[in-house]
Amino acid sequence: MNYSDIKKIFFKLNPENAHKIAEFGMKLSVKIPFVSDYLVNNFCFIDTKLSQNIFGINFLNPVGLAGGFDKNATMITPLSAMGFGFLEYGTLTPKPQGGNPKPRLFRLIEEKSLQNAMGFNNDGLDKIKARASKVYPFSIPIIANIGKNKITPNDMAIKDYEILVKGLDSCCDAFVINISSPNTPNLRDLQSESFINELFAALSSLTKKPLILKIAPDMSIDSAISLCSTAANAGFKGLIINNTSVDYSLTPKAKDFGGISGQLIKNKSKELFKEVAKELYGKAVLISCGGIDNGQDAYERIKMGASLVQIYTSFIYEGPSICKNINNQILNLALSEGYENISQAVGANLRR
């Protein structure tokens, strides 16, 4: 049975139930040796020309899984067998929380997109740390995506991030600071220059691991550039552009809550990344996320200045072969333009 057949079955189920079944299947797969071998042999694409050293960390390929898929660090090992170059777990919060009321996850099938209002549902620091500690250090970089609890007021938010960085410093390679989800009330209000400076000052004293800021796609280009410049000047080593969108004009099928991901935000994400990269390339590691579902998309973002790219929604729509396909396409495109390593293509459009 190929993935298109499996997807037909899964897409008849409630999206969250389908995700739980997929999670159960992945956790089961690592207990059956021949299944793990099958996944690696069929879905991993390995070539040293795709490897890069970023943040002093080795990345076998530039394609990662964005936060939100493996919220509770239960699927790190099976996901790595599907060819990802790096993984995020989370978003997690200090205390466990159930997230927003259901239904809160919706498929926009014709647009190959999703809309979610999950609200940082996760098992909390203690349980997730215990799971991550069992596998870390890992064969590929794993990154902790961290956020504040819903009940934590914004003027106390830094304390939540401090708790998470202290707790997870021994079981991740880097941190993604999530202040851009639309699903926690007032969280995006923290996307201010004063908060960014205060946040970095607090967290940099607690960890030597790279801190990466993830921004929303819905701010103006000038605001995004200003915020990212502030983050880079403060000391953030990386920037992810971007999180989900609350631009509900993208489709008449959109709900009036939650964030949209997938093909619907491809152009918005690409244009924002392009403009931010013009100003921030070389000042921080740039990571592009939003609507990427093939090697041409990924390679275009790389030439715009992305050292790494991330997928999420396209993994659900295209299945476990997507990393292999994207990496194969990236490599062929890079070689066709005379590059001996993918790192040489990073920012090529900006160096002309």
mmCIF file with all atom_site columns, C-alpha atoms in Angstrom, residues 57 135 151 182 234 274:
data_model
loop_
_atom_site.group_PDB
_atom_site.id
_atom_site.type_symbol
_atom_site.label_atom_id
_atom_site.label_alt_id
_atom_site.label_comp_id
_atom_site.label_asym_id
_atom_site.label_entity_id
_atom_site.label_seq_id
_atom_site.pdbx_PDB_ins_code
_atom_site.Cartn_x
_atom_site.Cartn_y
_atom_site.Cartn_z
_atom_site.occupancy
_atom_site.B_iso_or_equiv
_atom_site.pdbx_formal_charge
_atom_site.auth_seq_id
_atom_site.auth_comp_id
_atom_site.auth_asym_id
_atom_site.auth_atom_id
_atom_site.pdbx_PDB_model_num
ATOM 1 C CA . ILE A 1 57  ? 26.555 21.445 14.557 1.00 0.00 ? 57  ILE A CA 1
ATOM 2 C CA . VAL A 1 135 ? 17.613 9.832  23.036 1.00 0.00 ? 135 VAL A CA 1
ATOM 3 C CA . ILE A 1 151 ? -2.153 31.277 31.981 1.00 0.00 ? 151 ILE A CA 1
ATOM 4 C CA . PRO A 1 182 ? -1.547 32.892 16.853 1.00 0.00 ? 182 PRO A CA 1
ATOM 5 C CA . ALA A 1 234 ? 20.935 41.083 20.567 1.00 0.00 ? 234 ALA A CA 1
ATOM 6 C CA . LYS A 1 274 ? 13.163 37.345 0.489  1.00 0.00 ? 274 LYS A CA 1
#
